[in-house]
Short mmCIF file of C-alpha atoms and ligand atoms in Angstrom, two decimals:
data_model
loop_
_atom_site.label_atom_id
_atom_site.label_comp_id
_atom_site.label_asym_id
_atom_site.label_seq_id
_atom_site.Cartn_x
_atom_site.Cartn_y
_atom_site.Cartn_z
CA MET I 1 -8.16 5.86 44.82
CA ALA I 2 -6.20 5.76 48.06
CA THR I 3 -3.08 3.66 48.31
CA THR I 4 -1.11 2.60 51.33
CA SER I 5 2.13 4.16 50.13
CA SER I 6 2.49 7.69 51.44
CA GLN I 7 4.40 8.99 48.47
CA PRO I 8 2.82 9.54 45.06
CA LYS I 9 4.65 8.33 41.98
CA LEU I 10 4.50 11.80 40.44
CA ARG I 11 4.06 15.05 42.29
CA LEU I 12 3.55 18.40 40.60
CA ARG I 13 3.52 21.34 43.00
CA ASP I 14 2.43 24.77 41.84
CA VAL I 15 4.07 24.22 38.48
CA SER I 16 4.24 27.00 35.97
CA LYS I 17 6.00 27.30 32.66
CA HIS I 18 6.42 30.25 30.41
CA PHE I 19 8.05 30.42 27.04
CA ILE I 20 9.84 33.46 25.70
CA ALA I 21 9.86 33.93 21.95
CA PRO I 22 13.53 34.35 20.96
CA ARG I 23 13.07 37.26 18.56
CA THR I 24 10.19 39.27 19.96
CA GLY I 25 10.87 38.50 23.62
CA MET I 26 7.14 37.92 23.99
CA ARG I 27 6.20 35.79 26.97
CA THR I 28 3.60 33.01 26.83
CA LEU I 29 2.44 31.58 30.11
CA ALA I 30 1.75 28.02 28.97
CA VAL I 31 0.75 26.56 32.35
CA ALA I 32 0.20 28.12 35.76
CA ASN I 33 -0.17 26.75 39.28
CA VAL I 34 -0.59 23.13 38.27
CA THR I 35 -0.73 20.97 41.39
CA LEU I 36 -1.34 17.27 40.91
CA ASP I 37 -0.38 14.01 42.57
CA ILE I 38 -0.42 10.80 40.55
CA GLU I 39 -0.32 7.53 42.46
CA SER I 40 1.76 4.55 41.46
CA GLY I 41 -0.23 2.28 39.14
CA GLU I 42 -2.73 4.98 38.30
CA PHE I 43 -3.94 5.72 34.77
CA VAL I 44 -4.55 9.46 34.46
CA CYS I 45 -5.90 11.10 31.33
CA VAL I 46 -5.49 14.79 30.65
CA VAL I 47 -8.04 16.55 28.44
CA GLY I 48 -8.62 20.17 27.56
CA PRO I 49 -8.85 22.54 24.61
CA SER I 50 -6.02 22.81 22.14
CA GLY I 51 -3.19 24.96 23.50
CA CYS I 52 -4.16 24.57 27.17
CA GLY I 53 -0.74 23.20 28.10
CA LYS I 54 -1.27 19.44 28.06
CA SER I 55 1.93 18.70 26.15
CA THR I 56 3.82 21.21 28.26
CA VAL I 57 2.86 19.34 31.43
CA LEU I 58 3.85 16.02 29.89
CA ASN I 59 7.20 17.40 28.71
CA LEU I 60 7.94 18.68 32.21
CA ILE I 61 7.32 15.21 33.67
CA ALA I 62 9.41 13.71 30.87
CA GLY I 63 12.22 16.08 31.81
CA LEU I 64 12.35 17.36 28.23
CA ASP I 65 11.66 20.81 29.62
CA THR I 66 12.12 22.49 33.00
CA PRO I 67 9.45 24.38 34.92
CA THR I 68 9.72 28.12 35.37
CA GLY I 69 8.16 27.79 38.82
CA GLY I 70 7.18 25.02 41.19
CA THR I 71 8.49 21.46 41.34
CA VAL I 72 8.02 18.22 39.47
CA GLU I 73 9.02 15.07 41.36
CA LYS I 74 9.04 11.36 40.74
CA ASP I 75 9.27 9.08 43.78
CA GLY I 76 10.11 12.12 45.86
CA GLN I 77 13.06 13.11 43.66
CA LYS I 78 13.14 16.24 41.58
CA ILE I 79 13.06 15.47 37.86
CA THR I 80 16.15 16.97 36.26
CA GLY I 81 16.08 15.50 32.77
CA PRO I 82 14.81 12.67 30.60
CA GLY I 83 15.31 9.09 31.79
CA ALA I 84 14.56 5.51 30.78
CA ASP I 85 12.30 5.28 33.85
CA ARG I 86 9.83 7.50 31.98
CA GLY I 87 8.87 6.33 28.50
CA VAL I 88 7.44 8.96 26.17
CA MET I 89 5.25 8.37 23.14
CA PHE I 90 3.86 10.92 20.73
CA GLN I 91 1.25 10.96 18.01
CA ASP I 92 3.79 10.65 15.22
CA TYR I 93 5.40 7.29 15.29
CA ALA I 94 8.98 8.52 15.56
CA LEU I 95 10.26 5.20 14.28
CA MET I 96 13.48 4.97 12.35
CA PRO I 97 12.34 4.21 8.80
CA TRP I 98 15.59 2.50 7.82
CA GLN I 99 15.43 0.03 10.68
CA SER I 100 13.36 -3.13 11.04
CA VAL I 101 10.67 -3.55 13.68
CA ALA I 102 13.11 -5.54 15.85
CA ASP I 103 15.83 -2.90 15.55
CA ASN I 104 13.38 -0.13 16.36
CA VAL I 105 12.18 -1.99 19.44
CA GLY I 106 15.76 -2.69 20.52
CA PHE I 107 16.99 0.84 19.91
CA GLY I 108 17.18 1.96 23.53
CA LEU I 109 18.70 -1.34 24.57
CA ARG I 110 21.50 -1.17 22.07
CA HIS I 111 22.31 2.34 23.14
CA GLY I 112 22.43 1.16 26.71
CA THR I 113 19.62 1.63 29.19
CA PRO I 114 21.38 3.22 32.16
CA GLY I 115 21.91 0.75 34.96
CA LYS I 116 20.60 -2.13 32.85
CA PRO I 117 23.30 -3.53 30.61
CA TYR I 118 21.94 -6.35 28.48
CA THR I 119 23.98 -9.09 26.89
CA PRO I 120 23.21 -9.58 23.18
CA ALA I 121 21.15 -12.69 24.03
CA GLN I 122 19.17 -10.85 26.71
CA ARG I 123 18.61 -8.00 24.34
CA GLU I 124 17.25 -10.33 21.65
CA GLU I 125 14.95 -11.95 24.19
CA ARG I 126 13.70 -8.61 25.43
CA ILE I 127 12.96 -7.50 21.88
CA ARG I 128 11.08 -10.74 21.20
CA GLN I 129 9.01 -10.47 24.38
CA HIS I 130 7.97 -6.91 23.68
CA ILE I 131 7.10 -7.56 20.04
CA GLU I 132 4.93 -10.41 21.28
CA LEU I 133 3.38 -8.21 23.98
CA VAL I 134 2.09 -5.73 21.39
CA GLY I 135 0.89 -8.50 19.07
CA LEU I 136 3.46 -8.09 16.30
CA SER I 137 5.16 -11.49 16.33
CA GLY I 138 5.98 -12.40 12.74
CA SER I 139 6.60 -8.78 11.75
CA GLU I 140 10.08 -8.49 13.31
CA HIS I 141 11.86 -8.03 9.99
CA LYS I 142 9.41 -5.64 8.41
CA TYR I 143 10.16 -1.95 7.99
CA PRO I 144 7.92 0.90 9.17
CA HIS I 145 6.71 1.71 5.63
CA GLN I 146 5.33 -1.82 5.36
CA LEU I 147 3.13 -1.34 8.43
CA SER I 148 -0.25 0.29 9.03
CA GLY I 149 -0.51 3.28 11.36
CA GLY I 150 -1.83 1.08 14.13
CA MET I 151 1.05 -1.36 13.75
CA ARG I 152 3.57 1.46 13.82
CA GLN I 153 2.15 2.71 17.10
CA ARG I 154 2.41 -0.83 18.45
CA VAL I 155 6.10 -0.78 17.52
CA ALA I 156 6.52 2.59 19.25
CA LEU I 157 4.82 1.18 22.34
CA ALA I 158 7.00 -1.95 22.32
CA ARG I 159 10.11 0.22 22.05
CA LEU I 160 8.99 2.36 24.95
CA LEU I 161 8.21 -0.67 27.14
CA ALA I 162 11.42 -2.53 26.27
CA ASN I 163 13.37 0.14 28.14
CA GLY I 164 11.53 -0.87 31.31
CA PRO I 165 9.94 2.44 32.34
CA ASP I 166 7.63 2.54 35.35
CA VAL I 167 5.94 5.69 34.07
CA LEU I 168 4.33 5.92 30.62
CA LEU I 169 3.91 9.41 29.20
CA LEU I 170 1.61 9.29 26.20
CA ASP I 171 0.86 12.43 24.21
CA GLU I 172 -2.13 11.69 21.97
CA PRO I 173 -0.54 8.40 20.93
CA LEU I 174 -3.65 7.21 19.11
CA GLY I 175 -4.52 10.61 17.64
CA ALA I 176 -3.48 9.85 14.07
CA LEU I 177 -5.27 6.51 13.81
CA ASP I 178 -8.63 5.68 12.26
CA ALA I 179 -11.55 5.26 14.66
CA GLN I 180 -11.68 1.45 14.60
CA THR I 181 -7.95 0.96 15.10
CA ARG I 182 -8.14 3.45 17.90
CA LEU I 183 -10.82 1.51 19.77
CA ILE I 184 -8.85 -1.70 19.45
CA LEU I 185 -5.63 -0.11 20.65
CA GLN I 186 -7.36 1.46 23.65
CA VAL I 187 -8.25 -2.01 24.92
CA GLU I 188 -4.75 -3.29 24.11
CA LEU I 189 -3.20 -0.38 25.91
CA LEU I 190 -5.13 -1.14 29.09
CA ARG I 191 -3.97 -4.76 28.94
CA ILE I 192 -0.34 -3.67 28.44
CA TRP I 193 -0.58 -1.07 31.21
CA GLY I 194 -1.56 -3.92 33.52
CA GLU I 195 -5.33 -3.70 33.88
CA THR I 196 -5.63 -7.40 34.65
CA GLN I 197 -2.72 -7.27 37.11
CA PRO I 198 -2.88 -6.24 40.74
CA ARG I 199 -2.42 -2.52 41.13
CA GLU I 200 1.17 -2.79 42.45
CA GLN I 201 2.21 -4.34 39.15
CA ARG I 202 0.63 -1.71 36.96
CA LYS I 203 2.66 1.04 35.42
CA THR I 204 1.81 4.65 36.07
CA ALA I 205 0.31 6.21 32.95
CA VAL I 206 -0.28 9.82 31.97
CA PHE I 207 -2.24 9.92 28.75
CA ILE I 208 -3.13 13.08 26.86
CA THR I 209 -6.05 13.09 24.51
CA HIS I 210 -8.60 15.47 23.10
CA ASP I 211 -11.07 12.60 22.80
CA ILE I 212 -13.31 12.67 25.87
CA GLU I 213 -14.66 9.15 25.37
CA GLU I 214 -11.14 7.83 25.06
CA ALA I 215 -10.23 9.53 28.33
CA VAL I 216 -13.23 8.06 30.19
CA PHE I 217 -12.64 4.60 28.75
CA LEU I 218 -9.00 4.51 29.84
CA ALA I 219 -8.70 6.54 33.00
CA ASP I 220 -8.85 6.10 36.74
CA ARG I 221 -9.01 9.90 36.87
CA VAL I 222 -9.48 12.53 34.20
CA VAL I 223 -7.73 15.85 34.64
CA VAL I 224 -9.63 18.59 32.82
CA MET I 225 -7.50 21.60 31.94
CA SER I 226 -8.52 25.09 30.90
CA SER I 227 -6.39 27.51 28.90
CA HIS I 228 -4.78 30.96 28.96
CA PRO I 229 -2.95 30.08 31.06
CA GLY I 230 -3.20 26.32 31.28
CA ARG I 231 -4.60 25.29 34.64
CA VAL I 232 -6.18 22.26 36.21
CA ARG I 233 -9.88 23.00 36.04
CA GLU I 234 -11.22 19.84 37.63
CA ILE I 235 -10.22 16.26 38.37
CA LEU I 236 -12.86 13.57 37.91
CA PRO I 237 -12.45 10.06 39.32
CA ILE I 238 -13.83 7.51 36.84
CA GLU I 239 -15.38 4.80 38.93
CA LEU I 240 -16.00 2.23 36.23
CA PRO I 241 -15.03 -1.40 36.88
CA ARG I 242 -11.91 -2.97 35.38
CA PRO I 243 -11.01 -4.77 33.22
CA ARG I 244 -12.98 -2.68 30.76
CA ASP I 245 -14.12 -3.71 27.33
CA GLU I 246 -16.35 -2.23 24.65
CA SER I 247 -19.51 -2.98 26.63
CA ILE I 248 -18.59 -0.36 29.22
CA ARG I 249 -19.45 2.35 26.66
CA GLY I 250 -23.09 1.32 27.00
CA ASP I 251 -23.00 1.83 30.78
CA ALA I 252 -25.10 4.84 31.82
CA ARG I 253 -22.24 6.06 34.04
CA PHE I 254 -19.96 6.18 31.00
CA GLY I 255 -22.32 8.60 29.28
CA HIS I 256 -22.61 10.73 32.41
CA TYR I 257 -18.84 11.08 32.71
CA VAL I 258 -18.51 12.06 29.05
CA GLU I 259 -21.24 14.63 29.43
CA ALA I 260 -19.76 16.07 32.62
CA ILE I 261 -16.36 16.54 30.99
CA TRP I 262 -17.85 17.99 27.83
CA ASN I 263 -19.80 20.49 29.93
CA LEU I 264 -16.52 21.61 31.48
CA ILE I 265 -14.71 22.26 28.22
CA ARG I 266 -17.47 23.06 25.73
CA ASP I 267 -17.59 26.83 26.15
CA GLU I 268 -13.87 27.17 25.91
CA ALA I 269 -13.68 24.87 22.90
CA ARG I 270 -16.38 26.94 21.15
CA ARG I 271 -14.53 30.18 21.89
CA ALA I 272 -11.30 28.70 20.52
CA ILE I 273 -13.05 27.78 17.27
CA ALA I 274 -14.58 31.23 16.99
CA ALA I 275 -11.19 32.87 17.56
CA ALA I 276 -9.40 30.70 14.99
N1 ADP O 301 8.38 25.68 22.74
C1 ADP O 301 7.44 26.62 22.84
N2 ADP O 301 7.70 27.91 22.63
C2 ADP O 301 6.75 28.87 22.76
N3 ADP O 301 5.48 28.62 23.11
C3 ADP O 301 5.13 27.34 23.32
C4 ADP O 301 6.08 26.27 23.21
N4 ADP O 301 5.44 25.10 23.49
C5 ADP O 301 4.17 25.43 23.77
N5 ADP O 301 3.98 26.77 23.67
C6 ADP O 301 2.71 27.48 23.94
O1 ADP O 301 2.24 27.07 25.20
C7 ADP O 301 0.84 26.87 25.18
C8 ADP O 301 0.51 25.42 25.53
O2 ADP O 301 0.96 24.56 24.50
P1 ADP O 301 0.83 22.98 24.55
O3 ADP O 301 1.35 22.49 25.85
O4 ADP O 301 1.45 22.43 23.32
O5 ADP O 301 -0.77 22.78 24.50
P2 ADP O 301 -1.64 21.48 24.18
O6 ADP O 301 -0.75 20.30 24.18
O7 ADP O 301 -2.68 21.45 25.26
O8 ADP O 301 -2.30 21.72 22.84
C9 ADP O 301 0.37 27.27 23.79
O9 ADP O 301 -0.03 28.61 23.84
C10 ADP O 301 1.62 27.12 22.95
O10 ADP O 301 1.58 27.98 21.85
MG1 MG O 302 -0.32 18.90 22.70
#
């Protein structure tokens, strides 16, 4: 979708990344020639067969890794490392088991979000707001082991949001959850991203998944990658109305999008299974 601002939120230009195995010196080209602009407020899903470089791309945007070639920019500035402006979430909850829900959510605040010093009272308020946002009010003093998988991912999401990022980088965040919890959290995630808000108030989200239906349900655009090396195969705009709820899955267009994406990755997915 076109926006009035000339500058994309994220800009990847001819990005490549290779890894060199420390002992053998063997080189793996994980991604090659990835060029992609992501607009502010856009929800982009990335799908593709296992090993096609999805996590590599996300880690480059997160600044957890540096590209071997090309450039990765946010707001026109080269990304040089991790920052609180980009919140990252993975499939495993990465919560601190010895800390309560509230302490987990406040973790980044206690350790000082750069440029945003919070007084203790502000910090408490920010923790409360974000626990409420993810629907966990009343569970502040519980510990991760007392929570279901879905609740733990809500805590991880609250922690990420409490740091005030404008970009959400989500690497299969719902991948470990049961199917029902997953469907519920997809809807919640859209609400939290800002689906009911005007576009300027939405965060920018990059969401990796291997679940095609999940990608279509969530995304403004789906980036389909292919592997060896990882490349952008095709980018599909998903022109389904928002806000979306479960009923959208019955829309004929929904089925067409899922089929189109599956057609793009099916052969490669089959080959990967055969090779395994
Ligand atoms: N740290 C690393 N060292 C060496 N090879 C890696 C590393 N991270 C990823 N790779 C390789 O890069 C390719 C892409 O991996 P990844 O981005 O994790 O794929 P995906 O997330 O799509 O499953 C794979 O071949 C993987 O083995
Ligand atoms: Mg991955």
